[in-house]
Amino acid sequence: MKRSTSLKLENSFFYLLLIFIILFSSINFISHLNSENTFQNKGLDSLNCKNFTYSFSEKIDLGSKEISIIRNDVYVFPEIKNILCLGRYSNIYTDNGSYFMNVYTNTKFINILIFLFNFTIMITKSFFKIPKKKFLLTYFLFNLYFFLNHFYSINLISLNFMFVPITSYYFFKKSSNED
């Protein structure tokens, strides 16, 4: 009976995390598409932290316009509301015919979140019998979420926080011949 309740709680938590990742990534992706439509239909206007942008480069190509991305660090503490602005842009301006966009970032905060999540999932895996597939999927999805939704806040330390725990887990598992 106790194991059944634990399994239900584990499954509920897993699916809640999965829904969270899919929901927020979808909202950000739709916001990104909306920003492209805004550029095409209304031109360049100043939007204060409303639209998200996906790009793995320092420039966004919107047909005839190429917009350079400028990273703008914002404080998360004590201005907690700025958490909602991470990965979003504030204003677009021109300078000598070139377009620039400020994207809000906070590398320290994102690094803390990545570290806390990965540490928590590793400790949870160590003390509870989480199935390997659920553990790997949860670990992969959350790190993918941080990578996609907060790309401009990711640095080398963030990548270490993403890859070192899972690599350590596999080395430890291999040395102790678990599972």
Short mmCIF file of C-alpha atoms in Angstrom, two decimals:
data_model
loop_
_atom_site.label_atom_id
_atom_site.label_comp_id
_atom_site.label_asym_id
_atom_site.label_seq_id
_atom_site.Cartn_x
_atom_site.Cartn_y
_atom_site.Cartn_z
CA MET A 1 0.00 0.00 0.00
CA LYS A 2 2.81 2.40 0.91
CA ARG A 3 4.68 1.68 -2.32
CA SER A 4 1.51 2.26 -4.34
CA THR A 5 1.05 5.71 -2.81
CA SER A 6 4.70 6.51 -3.39
CA LEU A 7 4.44 5.38 -7.00
CA LYS A 8 1.34 7.53 -7.57
CA LEU A 9 3.08 10.53 -6.04
CA GLU A 10 6.16 9.90 -8.15
CA ASN A 11 4.10 9.60 -11.34
CA SER A 12 2.10 12.71 -10.47
CA PHE A 13 5.28 14.69 -9.84
CA PHE A 14 6.85 13.44 -13.06
CA TYR A 15 3.84 14.33 -15.20
CA LEU A 16 3.50 17.71 -13.48
CA LEU A 17 7.13 18.48 -14.37
CA LEU A 18 6.58 17.33 -17.91
CA ILE A 19 3.49 19.52 -18.29
CA PHE A 20 5.37 22.48 -16.78
CA ILE A 21 8.21 22.16 -19.27
CA ILE A 22 5.93 21.72 -22.28
CA LEU A 23 3.57 24.52 -21.22
CA PHE A 24 6.22 27.17 -20.60
CA SER A 25 8.27 26.24 -23.64
CA SER A 26 5.11 26.37 -25.78
CA ILE A 27 4.14 29.76 -24.38
CA ASN A 28 7.61 31.09 -25.14
CA PHE A 29 7.59 29.61 -28.63
CA ILE A 30 4.18 31.17 -29.37
CA SER A 31 5.48 34.48 -28.01
CA HIS A 32 8.46 34.19 -30.35
CA LEU A 33 6.15 33.61 -33.33
CA ASN A 34 4.01 36.52 -32.20
CA SER A 35 7.06 38.79 -32.10
CA GLU A 36 7.93 37.85 -35.69
CA ASN A 37 4.36 38.72 -36.75
CA THR A 38 4.65 42.02 -34.85
CA PHE A 39 7.85 42.84 -36.74
CA GLN A 40 6.25 42.01 -40.08
CA ASN A 41 2.92 43.82 -39.51
CA LYS A 42 3.58 46.74 -37.17
CA GLY A 43 7.25 47.40 -37.67
CA LEU A 44 9.72 47.91 -34.88
CA ASP A 45 8.16 49.16 -31.70
CA SER A 46 9.25 49.15 -28.10
CA LEU A 47 7.75 46.18 -26.27
CA ASN A 48 8.63 45.99 -22.62
CA CYS A 49 9.37 42.36 -21.75
CA LYS A 50 6.36 40.91 -23.58
CA ASN A 51 7.81 38.78 -26.32
CA PHE A 52 10.32 35.97 -26.18
CA THR A 53 13.00 35.29 -28.73
CA TYR A 54 14.58 31.97 -29.75
CA SER A 55 17.91 32.24 -31.46
CA PHE A 56 21.19 30.44 -31.16
CA SER A 57 23.14 33.25 -32.74
CA GLU A 58 23.76 36.89 -31.96
CA LYS A 59 21.56 38.00 -34.88
CA ILE A 60 17.96 37.40 -35.88
CA ASP A 61 17.07 37.51 -39.56
CA LEU A 62 13.55 38.75 -40.26
CA GLY A 63 13.33 38.88 -44.02
CA SER A 64 14.78 42.25 -44.97
CA LYS A 65 15.80 43.14 -41.41
CA GLU A 66 18.70 41.70 -39.45
CA ILE A 67 18.56 42.45 -35.74
CA SER A 68 21.65 42.17 -33.52
CA ILE A 69 21.06 40.91 -30.00
CA ILE A 70 22.50 42.82 -27.06
CA ARG A 71 22.48 40.97 -23.71
CA ASN A 72 21.19 43.13 -20.90
CA ASP A 73 21.66 41.82 -17.34
CA VAL A 74 18.77 42.46 -14.96
CA TYR A 75 18.60 41.95 -11.22
CA VAL A 76 16.32 39.21 -9.97
CA PHE A 77 16.81 40.03 -6.29
CA PRO A 78 15.12 42.19 -4.95
CA GLU A 79 13.09 42.72 -8.16
CA ILE A 80 11.49 39.27 -8.28
CA LYS A 81 9.17 40.31 -11.12
CA ASN A 82 12.23 40.38 -13.41
CA ILE A 83 12.23 36.56 -13.43
CA LEU A 84 9.41 36.75 -15.97
CA CYS A 85 11.57 38.93 -18.23
CA LEU A 86 14.52 36.53 -18.54
CA GLY A 87 14.95 35.54 -22.19
CA ARG A 88 12.54 38.24 -23.37
CA TYR A 89 13.41 41.47 -25.09
CA SER A 90 12.60 45.02 -24.17
CA ASN A 91 13.23 47.41 -26.96
CA ILE A 92 14.45 47.47 -30.50
CA TYR A 93 16.33 50.46 -31.74
CA THR A 94 18.29 51.52 -34.80
CA ASP A 95 21.75 52.98 -34.98
CA ASN A 96 23.25 53.96 -38.33
CA GLY A 97 20.81 51.72 -40.21
CA SER A 98 21.50 48.67 -38.01
CA TYR A 99 18.85 47.18 -35.74
CA PHE A 100 19.55 46.16 -32.14
CA MET A 101 17.44 44.31 -29.57
CA ASN A 102 18.04 44.18 -25.80
CA VAL A 103 17.46 40.68 -24.36
CA TYR A 104 17.19 40.34 -20.58
CA THR A 105 19.56 37.84 -18.95
CA ASN A 106 20.79 36.86 -15.49
CA THR A 107 23.50 34.24 -15.66
CA LYS A 108 23.95 33.88 -11.89
CA PHE A 109 20.26 33.19 -11.28
CA ILE A 110 20.02 30.65 -14.10
CA ASN A 111 23.19 28.93 -12.85
CA ILE A 112 21.67 28.66 -9.37
CA LEU A 113 18.45 27.18 -10.80
CA ILE A 114 20.33 24.65 -12.94
CA PHE A 115 22.54 23.64 -10.02
CA LEU A 116 19.61 23.30 -7.60
CA PHE A 117 17.52 21.29 -10.02
CA ASN A 118 20.32 18.92 -11.01
CA PHE A 119 21.44 18.52 -7.40
CA THR A 120 17.87 17.79 -6.31
CA ILE A 121 17.23 15.25 -9.04
CA MET A 122 20.55 13.49 -8.34
CA ILE A 123 19.83 13.31 -4.60
CA THR A 124 16.28 12.14 -5.27
CA LYS A 125 17.62 9.41 -7.57
CA SER A 126 20.11 8.36 -4.89
CA PHE A 127 17.61 8.03 -2.06
CA PHE A 128 14.49 6.90 -3.88
CA LYS A 129 14.08 4.23 -6.51
CA ILE A 130 13.21 6.39 -9.46
CA PRO A 131 13.11 4.40 -12.69
CA LYS A 132 16.08 5.09 -14.90
CA LYS A 133 13.96 6.24 -17.87
CA LYS A 134 11.99 8.75 -15.79
CA PHE A 135 15.16 10.03 -14.17
CA LEU A 136 16.94 10.52 -17.50
CA LEU A 137 13.89 12.03 -19.18
CA THR A 138 13.32 14.48 -16.32
CA TYR A 139 16.99 15.42 -16.21
CA PHE A 140 17.18 15.86 -19.98
CA LEU A 141 13.91 17.81 -20.31
CA PHE A 142 14.68 20.28 -17.56
CA ASN A 143 18.17 20.95 -18.86
CA LEU A 144 16.74 21.30 -22.36
CA TYR A 145 14.18 23.75 -20.96
CA PHE A 146 16.94 25.90 -19.46
CA PHE A 147 18.99 25.66 -22.62
CA LEU A 148 16.17 26.67 -24.96
CA ASN A 149 14.32 29.20 -22.82
CA HIS A 150 17.31 30.89 -21.22
CA PHE A 151 19.94 30.47 -23.91
CA TYR A 152 21.33 33.98 -23.54
CA SER A 153 21.89 33.42 -19.81
CA ILE A 154 23.83 30.18 -20.36
CA ASN A 155 27.60 30.26 -19.96
CA LEU A 156 30.38 27.70 -19.46
CA ILE A 157 29.51 27.27 -15.78
CA SER A 158 25.89 26.52 -16.74
CA LEU A 159 27.05 23.83 -19.16
CA ASN A 160 29.20 22.32 -16.41
CA PHE A 161 26.18 22.28 -14.09
CA MET A 162 24.23 20.51 -16.84
CA PHE A 163 26.73 17.85 -17.90
CA VAL A 164 28.98 17.10 -14.91
CA PRO A 165 26.24 15.64 -12.65
CA ILE A 166 24.97 13.20 -15.28
CA THR A 167 28.50 12.23 -16.25
CA SER A 168 29.38 11.68 -12.58
CA TYR A 169 26.24 9.61 -12.15
CA TYR A 170 27.24 7.29 -14.98
CA PHE A 171 30.83 6.97 -13.75
CA PHE A 172 29.59 6.19 -10.25
CA LYS A 173 27.04 3.74 -11.59
CA LYS A 174 29.63 2.03 -13.74
CA SER A 175 32.13 1.76 -10.90
CA SER A 176 29.58 0.36 -8.46
CA ASN A 177 27.86 -1.87 -11.09
CA GLU A 178 24.35 -0.68 -10.24
CA ASP A 179 21.22 -1.29 -12.30
#
